[in-house]
PDB file of C-alpha atoms in Angstrom:
ATOM      1  CA  MET A 164      85.555  70.991 100.838  1.00 58.00           C
ATOM      2  CA  THR A 165      88.189  72.043  98.311  1.00 64.00           C
ATOM      3  CA  LEU A 166      89.059  75.530  97.125  1.00 77.00           C
ATOM      4  CA  GLU A 167      87.276  74.816  93.851  1.00 73.00           C
ATOM      5  CA  ASN A 168      84.008  74.347  95.761  1.00 71.00           C
ATOM      6  CA  LEU A 169      84.009  77.990  96.836  1.00 77.00           C
ATOM      7  CA  THR A 170      82.142  78.897  93.663  1.00 75.00           C
ATOM      8  CA  SER A 171      79.145  76.918  94.912  1.00 83.00           C
ATOM      9  CA  LEU A 172      78.870  78.739  98.228  1.00 88.00           C
ATOM     10  CA  PRO A 173      75.878  81.065  98.681  1.00 90.00           C
ATOM     11  CA  PRO A 174      76.773  84.724  98.092  1.00 88.00           C
ATOM     12  CA  TYR A 175      75.103  85.765 101.359  1.00 93.00           C
ATOM     13  CA  LEU A 176      77.534  83.670 103.458  1.00 95.00           C
ATOM     14  CA  GLN A 177      78.857  85.620 106.453  1.00 97.00           C
ATOM     15  CA  ARG A 178      81.333  83.187 108.038  1.00 97.00           C
ATOM     16  CA  LEU A 179      83.831  80.901 106.299  1.00 96.00           C
ATOM     17  CA  ASP A 180      86.276  78.942 108.470  1.00 96.00           C
ATOM     18  CA  MET A 181      88.532  76.580 106.525  1.00 94.00           C
ATOM     19  CA  SER A 182      91.330  76.355 109.067  1.00 96.00           C
ATOM     20  CA  CYS A 183      93.341  73.131 109.455  1.00 96.00           C
ATOM     21  CA  CYS A 184      91.742  71.518 106.386  1.00 93.00           C
ATOM     22  CA  GLY A 185      94.908  70.417 104.584  1.00 93.00           C
ATOM     23  CA  LEU A 186      94.196  72.780 101.698  1.00 92.00           C
ATOM     24  CA  ASN A 187      96.848  73.500  99.085  1.00 92.00           C
ATOM     25  CA  GLY A 188      97.049  75.678  96.005  1.00 92.00           C
ATOM     26  CA  SER A 189      96.229  79.376  95.952  1.00 93.00           C
ATOM     27  CA  ILE A 190      93.267  81.314  97.323  1.00 94.00           C
ATOM     28  CA  PRO A 191      90.894  81.531  94.328  1.00 91.00           C
ATOM     29  CA  TYR A 192      90.036  84.903  92.848  1.00 91.00           C
ATOM     30  CA  HIS A 193      86.310  84.241  93.154  1.00 90.00           C
ATOM     31  CA  ILE A 194      86.591  84.466  96.954  1.00 92.00           C
ATOM     32  CA  GLY A 195      85.714  88.108  96.266  1.00 92.00           C
ATOM     33  CA  MET A 196      82.215  87.049  95.222  1.00 91.00           C
ATOM     34  CA  LEU A 197      81.344  86.326  98.860  1.00 93.00           C
ATOM     35  CA  SER A 198      80.790  90.028  99.514  1.00 93.00           C
ATOM     36  CA  LYS A 199      78.797  89.462 102.728  1.00 96.00           C
ATOM     37  CA  LEU A 200      81.623  87.700 104.552  1.00 96.00           C
ATOM     38  CA  LYS A 201      82.459  88.992 108.023  1.00 97.00           C
ATOM     39  CA  TYR A 202      84.780  86.175 109.093  1.00 98.00           C
ATOM     40  CA  LEU A 203      87.347  84.497 106.836  1.00 97.00           C
ATOM     41  CA  SER A 204      89.958  82.003 108.042  1.00 97.00           C
ATOM     42  CA  PHE A 205      92.362  79.801 106.107  1.00 97.00           C
ATOM     43  CA  TYR A 206      94.539  79.281 109.183  1.00 98.00           C
ATOM     44  CA  ALA A 207      97.073  76.410 109.139  1.00 98.00           C
ATOM     45  CA  ASN A 208      96.847  75.034 105.625  1.00 96.00           C
ATOM     46  CA  TYR A 209      99.376  74.707 102.788  1.00 95.00           C
ATOM     47  CA  LEU A 210      98.257  77.626 100.674  1.00 96.00           C
ATOM     48  CA  THR A 211     100.691  79.254  98.267  1.00 96.00           C
ATOM     49  CA  GLY A 212     100.601  82.180  95.870  1.00 96.00           C
ATOM     50  CA  LYS A 213      99.538  85.731  96.522  1.00 96.00           C
ATOM     51  CA  LEU A 214      96.591  87.235  98.343  1.00 95.00           C
ATOM     52  CA  PRO A 215      94.046  87.780  95.548  1.00 93.00           C
ATOM     53  CA  THR A 216      93.166  91.384  94.743  1.00 91.00           C
ATOM     54  CA  SER A 217      89.491  90.383  94.792  1.00 92.00           C
ATOM     55  CA  LEU A 218      89.689  90.382  98.593  1.00 92.00           C
ATOM     56  CA  ILE A 219      88.988  94.106  98.447  1.00 91.00           C
ATOM     57  CA  ASN A 220      85.380  93.246  97.562  1.00 93.00           C
ATOM     58  CA  LEU A 221      84.858  91.826 101.057  1.00 94.00           C
ATOM     59  CA  THR A 222      84.058  95.234 102.494  1.00 94.00           C
ATOM     60  CA  GLN A 223      82.137  93.841 105.474  1.00 96.00           C
ATOM     61  CA  LEU A 224      85.011  91.656 106.670  1.00 97.00           C
ATOM     62  CA  GLU A 225      85.793  91.861 110.398  1.00 98.00           C
ATOM     63  CA  VAL A 226      88.283  88.984 110.779  1.00 98.00           C
ATOM     64  CA  LEU A 227      90.943  87.963 108.250  1.00 97.00           C
ATOM     65  CA  ASP A 228      93.183  85.045 109.252  1.00 98.00           C
ATOM     66  CA  VAL A 229      95.447  83.444 106.652  1.00 98.00           C
ATOM     67  CA  SER A 230      98.270  82.650 109.066  1.00 98.00           C
ATOM     68  CA  ASN A 231     100.372  79.490 109.050  1.00 98.00           C
ATOM     69  CA  ASN A 232     100.488  78.987 105.297  1.00 98.00           C
ATOM     70  CA  ASP A 233     103.101  79.603 102.601  1.00 98.00           C
ATOM     71  CA  LEU A 234     101.627  82.693 100.968  1.00 98.00           C
ATOM     72  CA  SER A 235     103.947  85.120  99.191  1.00 97.00           C
ATOM     73  CA  GLY A 236     103.784  88.572  97.651  1.00 96.00           C
ATOM     74  CA  SER A 237     102.727  91.743  99.425  1.00 93.00           C
ATOM     75  CA  ILE A 238      99.745  93.102 101.341  1.00 93.00           C
ATOM     76  CA  PRO A 239      97.249  94.518  98.792  1.00 87.00           C
ATOM     77  CA  SER A 240      96.942  98.303  99.089  1.00 82.00           C
ATOM     78  CA  GLY A 241      93.190  97.848  98.658  1.00 86.00           C
ATOM     79  CA  ILE A 242      93.030  96.607 102.239  1.00 88.00           C
ATOM     80  CA  SER A 243      91.751 100.086 103.088  1.00 86.00           C
ATOM     81  CA  SER A 244      88.312  98.947 101.914  1.00 88.00           C
ATOM     82  CA  PHE A 245      88.013  96.734 105.018  1.00 91.00           C
ATOM     83  CA  LYS A 246      86.586  99.448 107.266  1.00 92.00           C
ATOM     84  CA  ASN A 247      85.213  96.920 109.780  1.00 95.00           C
ATOM     85  CA  LEU A 248      88.346  94.828 110.234  1.00 96.00           C
ATOM     86  CA  TYR A 249      89.411  94.396 113.833  1.00 96.00           C
ATOM     87  CA  LEU A 250      91.682  91.335 113.441  1.00 97.00           C
ATOM     88  CA  VAL A 251      94.329  90.756 110.758  1.00 97.00           C
ATOM     89  CA  ASP A 252      96.569  87.708 111.117  1.00 98.00           C
ATOM     90  CA  LEU A 253      99.075  87.158 108.316  1.00 98.00           C
ATOM     91  CA  GLY A 254     101.691  85.489 110.510  1.00 98.00           C
ATOM     92  CA  LYS A 255     103.924  82.597 109.456  1.00 98.00           C
ATOM     93  CA  ASN A 256     103.908  83.028 105.695  1.00 98.00           C
ATOM     94  CA  GLN A 257     106.414  84.228 103.096  1.00 98.00           C
ATOM     95  CA  LEU A 258     104.857  87.661 102.628  1.00 97.00           C
ATOM     96  CA  GLY A 259     107.235  90.556 102.088  1.00 95.00           C
ATOM     97  CA  GLY A 260     107.812  94.017 100.745  1.00 89.00           C
ATOM     98  CA  LYS A 261     106.475  97.079 102.501  1.00 87.00           C
ATOM     99  CA  ILE A 262     103.477  97.603 104.745  1.00 89.00           C
ATOM    100  CA  PRO A 263     101.037  99.804 102.806  1.00 87.00           C
ATOM    101  CA  SER A 264      99.872 103.088 104.325  1.00 85.00           C
ATOM    102  CA  ALA A 265      96.310 101.933 103.675  1.00 87.00           C
ATOM    103  CA  LEU A 266      96.608  99.608 106.665  1.00 89.00           C
ATOM    104  CA  ALA A 267      96.649 102.642 108.948  1.00 88.00           C
ATOM    105  CA  THR A 268      93.157 103.620 107.785  1.00 90.00           C
ATOM    106  CA  LEU A 269      91.581 100.608 109.521  1.00 93.00           C
ATOM    107  CA  ALA A 270      90.152 102.572 112.414  1.00 92.00           C
ATOM    108  CA  LYS A 271      88.697  99.496 114.171  1.00 95.00           C
ATOM    109  CA  LEU A 272      91.853  97.386 114.014  1.00 96.00           C
ATOM    110  CA  GLN A 273      92.742  95.832 117.376  1.00 96.00           C
ATOM    111  CA  TYR A 274      94.928  92.862 116.441  1.00 97.00           C
ATOM    112  CA  LEU A 275      97.718  92.886 113.849  1.00 97.00           C
ATOM    113  CA  ASN A 276     100.052  89.924 113.477  1.00 98.00           C
ATOM    114  CA  LEU A 277     102.761  89.964 110.789  1.00 98.00           C
ATOM    115  CA  LYS A 278     105.324  87.720 112.519  1.00 98.00           C
ATOM    116  CA  PHE A 279     107.489  85.186 110.689  1.00 98.00           C
ATOM    117  CA  ASN A 280     107.392  86.839 107.265  1.00 98.00           C
ATOM    118  CA  GLN A 281     109.863  88.746 105.092  1.00 97.00           C
ATOM    119  CA  PHE A 282     108.769  92.359 105.519  1.00 95.00           C
ATOM    120  CA  ASP A 283     111.685  94.766 105.467  1.00 93.00           C
ATOM    121  CA  GLY A 284     112.796  98.389 105.574  1.00 90.00           C
ATOM    122  CA  SER A 285     112.419 101.032 108.251  1.00 90.00           C
ATOM    123  CA  LEU A 286     109.254 102.121 110.035  1.00 87.00           C
ATOM    124  CA  ASP A 287     110.588 105.491 111.172  1.00 73.00           C
ATOM    125  CA  PHE A 288     107.509 107.388 110.026  1.00 61.00           C
ATOM    126  CA  GLN A 289     107.969 110.215 112.521  1.00 55.00           C
ATOM    127  CA  LEU A 290     111.433 111.157 111.272  1.00 52.00           C
ATOM    128  CA  GLY A 291     110.527 111.025 107.600  1.00 53.00           C
ATOM    129  CA  LYS A 292     112.982 108.212 106.904  1.00 55.00           C
ATOM    130  CA  CYS A 293     110.350 105.586 106.408  1.00 58.00           C
ATOM    131  CA  ASP A 294     110.523 102.893 103.750  1.00 68.00           C
ATOM    132  CA  ASN A 295     107.158 101.627 104.974  1.00 69.00           C
ATOM    133  CA  PRO A 296     104.626 104.468 104.698  1.00 70.00           C
ATOM    134  CA  ILE A 297     102.340 103.229 107.488  1.00 80.00           C
ATOM    135  CA  ASN A 298     101.650 105.501 110.464  1.00 83.00           C
ATOM    136  CA  PHE A 299     100.896 103.197 113.379  1.00 86.00           C
ATOM    137  CA  GLY A 300      99.819 106.245 115.375  1.00 84.00           C
ATOM    138  CA  SER A 301      96.570 106.262 113.396  1.00 87.00           C
ATOM    139  CA  LEU A 302      95.552 102.851 114.769  1.00 91.00           C
ATOM    140  CA  THR A 303      94.092 104.174 118.004  1.00 90.00           C
ATOM    141  CA  LYS A 304      92.311 100.942 118.967  1.00 93.00           C
ATOM    142  CA  LEU A 305      95.320  98.676 118.488  1.00 94.00           C
ATOM    143  CA  LYS A 306      95.885  96.261 121.380  1.00 95.00           C
ATOM    144  CA  TYR A 307      98.112  93.564 119.866  1.00 96.00           C
ATOM    145  CA  LEU A 308     101.021  94.256 117.502  1.00 96.00           C
ATOM    146  CA  ASP A 309     103.484  91.538 116.486  1.00 98.00           C
ATOM    147  CA  LEU A 310     106.166  92.360 113.902  1.00 97.00           C
ATOM    148  CA  SER A 311     108.673  89.764 115.110  1.00 98.00           C
ATOM    149  CA  PHE A 312     110.868  87.570 112.906  1.00 98.00           C
ATOM    150  CA  ASN A 313     110.986  89.877 109.893  1.00 97.00           C
ATOM    151  CA  GLN A 314     113.705  92.014 108.331  1.00 96.00           C
ATOM    152  CA  PHE A 315     112.806  95.484 109.599  1.00 94.00           C
ATOM    153  CA  ASN A 316     115.570  97.985 110.362  1.00 93.00           C
ATOM    154  CA  GLY A 317     115.983 101.601 111.439  1.00 90.00           C
ATOM    155  CA  SER A 318     114.950 103.032 114.780  1.00 90.00           C
ATOM    156  CA  LEU A 319     111.966 102.247 116.990  1.00 92.00           C
ATOM    157  CA  ALA A 320     110.963 105.902 117.208  1.00 86.00           C
ATOM    158  CA  PHE A 321     107.691 105.053 115.477  1.00 85.00           C
ATOM    159  CA  LEU A 322     106.566 103.248 118.630  1.00 86.00           C
ATOM    160  CA  SER A 323     106.468 106.561 120.490  1.00 80.00           C
ATOM    161  CA  THR A 324     103.679 107.708 118.170  1.00 75.00           C
ATOM    162  CA  ILE A 325     101.379 104.850 119.109  1.00 80.00           C
ATOM    163  CA  ASN A 326      98.613 106.333 121.216  1.00 71.00           C
ATOM    164  CA  THR A 327      96.639 103.201 121.933  1.00 75.00           C
ATOM    165  CA  GLN A 328      95.808 100.766 124.673  1.00 87.00           C
ATOM    166  CA  LEU A 329      98.436  98.258 123.628  1.00 92.00           C
ATOM    167  CA  VAL A 330      98.504  95.040 125.618  1.00 95.00           C
ATOM    168  CA  LYS A 331     101.194  93.168 123.681  1.00 96.00           C
ATOM    169  CA  LEU A 332     104.038  94.562 121.569  1.00 96.00           C
ATOM    170  CA  ASP A 333     106.606  92.269 119.941  1.00 98.00           C
ATOM    171  CA  VAL A 334     109.223  93.550 117.486  1.00 98.00           C
ATOM    172  CA  SER A 335     111.866  90.940 118.331  1.00 98.00           C
ATOM    173  CA  HIS A 336     114.166  89.190 115.861  1.00 98.00           C
ATOM    174  CA  ASN A 337     114.604  92.084 113.446  1.00 98.00           C
ATOM    175  CA  SER A 338     117.473  94.524 112.848  1.00 97.00           C
ATOM    176  CA  PHE A 339     116.179  97.626 114.639  1.00 96.00           C
ATOM    177  CA  THR A 340     118.866 100.054 115.783  1.00 95.00           C
ATOM    178  CA  GLY A 341     119.068 103.121 118.016  1.00 94.00           C
ATOM    179  CA  PHE A 342     117.675 103.503 121.518  1.00 94.00           C
ATOM    180  CA  VAL A 343     114.902 101.816 123.429  1.00 95.00           C
ATOM    181  CA  PRO A 344     111.950 104.182 122.874  1.00 91.00           C
ATOM    182  CA  VAL A 345     110.112 106.025 125.611  1.00 89.00           C
ATOM    183  CA  PHE A 346     106.499 104.907 125.773  1.00 84.00           C
ATOM    184  CA  GLU A 347     104.247 107.805 126.759  1.00 77.00           C
ATOM    185  CA  ASN A 348     100.987 105.839 126.762  1.00 78.00           C
ATOM    186  CA  CYS A 349     101.703 102.403 128.142  1.00 86.00           C
ATOM    187  CA  SER A 350      99.462 101.950 131.165  1.00 88.00           C
ATOM    188  CA  THR A 351      97.823  98.859 129.636  1.00 92.00           C
ATOM    189  CA  LEU A 352     100.992  97.221 128.257  1.00 94.00           C
ATOM    190  CA  LEU A 353     101.475  93.705 129.661  1.00 96.00           C
ATOM    191  CA  ASN A 354     104.047  92.179 127.323  1.00 97.00           C
ATOM    192  CA  LEU A 355     106.976  94.009 125.701  1.00 96.00           C
ATOM    193  CA  ASN A 356     109.523  92.159 123.562  1.00 98.00           C
ATOM    194  CA  LEU A 357     112.362  94.113 121.914  1.00 98.00           C
ATOM    195  CA  SER A 358     114.864  91.259 122.005  1.00 98.00           C
ATOM    196  CA  ASN A 359     117.224  90.078 119.261  1.00 98.00           C
ATOM    197  CA  ASN A 360     117.779  93.429 117.588  1.00 98.00           C
ATOM    198  CA  LEU A 361     120.688  95.897 117.442  1.00 98.00           C
ATOM    199  CA  LEU A 362     119.461  98.374 120.062  1.00 97.00           C
ATOM    200  CA  SER A 363     122.038 100.372 122.013  1.00 97.00           C
ATOM    201  CA  GLY A 364     122.231 102.896 124.835  1.00 96.00           C
ATOM    202  CA  ASN A 365     120.531 102.803 128.220  1.00 95.00           C
ATOM    203  CA  ILE A 366     117.220 101.344 129.307  1.00 95.00           C
ATOM    204  CA  PRO A 367     115.024 104.455 129.808  1.00 93.00           C
ATOM    205  CA  GLU A 368     113.778 105.091 133.318  1.00 92.00           C
ATOM    206  CA  GLU A 369     110.379 105.935 131.845  1.00 90.00           C
ATOM    207  CA  LEU A 370     109.875 102.226 131.245  1.00 91.00           C
ATOM    208  CA  GLY A 371     108.922 102.130 134.917  1.00 89.00           C
ATOM    209  CA  ASP A 372     105.834 104.188 134.068  1.00 88.00           C
ATOM    210  CA  CYS A 373     104.408 101.135 132.300  1.00 90.00           C
ATOM    211  CA  THR A 374     102.968  99.910 135.578  1.00 91.00           C
ATOM    212  CA  SER A 375     101.008  96.958 134.153  1.00 93.00           C
ATOM    213  CA  LEU A 376     104.025  95.223 132.587  1.00 95.00           C
ATOM    214  CA  GLU A 377     104.289  91.527 133.360  1.00 96.00           C
ATOM    215  CA  SER A 378     106.997  90.565 130.830  1.00 97.00           C
ATOM    216  CA  VAL A 379     109.892  92.575 129.365  1.00 96.00           C
ATOM    217  CA  SER A 380     112.435  91.051 126.968  1.00 98.00           C
ATOM    218  CA  LEU A 381     115.466  93.127 125.979  1.00 97.00           C
ATOM    219  CA  ASN A 382     118.007  90.329 125.545  1.00 97.00           C
ATOM    220  CA  ASP A 383     120.400  89.989 122.618  1.00 98.00           C
ATOM    221  CA  ASN A 384     120.878  93.690 121.959  1.00 98.00           C
ATOM    222  CA  LYS A 385     123.803  96.068 122.541  1.00 97.00           C
ATOM    223  CA  LEU A 386     122.446  97.902 125.583  1.00 96.00           C
ATOM    224  CA  THR A 387     124.773  99.598 128.066  1.00 95.00           C
ATOM    225  CA  GLY A 388     124.504 101.185 131.472  1.00 90.00           C
ATOM    226  CA  SER A 389     122.625 100.018 134.514  1.00 89.00           C
ATOM    227  CA  ILE A 390     119.095  98.709 134.961  1.00 88.00           C
ATOM    228  CA  PRO A 391     116.996 101.664 136.228  1.00 87.00           C
TER     229      PRO A 391
END
């Protein structure tokens, strides 16, 4: 199937998986006609261009995976219409700009992968110095968050606002500065990666309260002091 064939698909289609199909070109605007879709994957193709604004018509979508392509542009602010989304994977593209605040309205979101893109600016929502207006603290069901290999900067204070059952957190390979944050709700955290940033200061003793941790990566920072 080619992207042009999408116009012939039945409008009541609920699942469309076109991963690893060797597709190129851009995601057609008429993808928004498939308003009953719950699962949409274009994983591992050669797609270019921007995410079409017509995606906001897919209000029943639960899974959106367009990772491992060459998409550019920004995340559409209309993503707030996806009230049922629990998985968003935009990793390994050329997406950039800011993360829209609308993303924080996805109350069912459990998995968010933005790694290997060109997102930038600070995420310091709590201190009011935020270039990206998203409040991750609103995503109370979030379990997997990967922001690695982008161009984020500023402090990691925003992580202290996350009141979720996070299992994996990866913000490595950015330009975050300041101290390693204290995680107040981390009993479920298994994997923590803060490596390859510009963090300084001591490793907080409170990290020991994250009793489920199996992997911690703090390498390639500017940390001082002893290991608690």
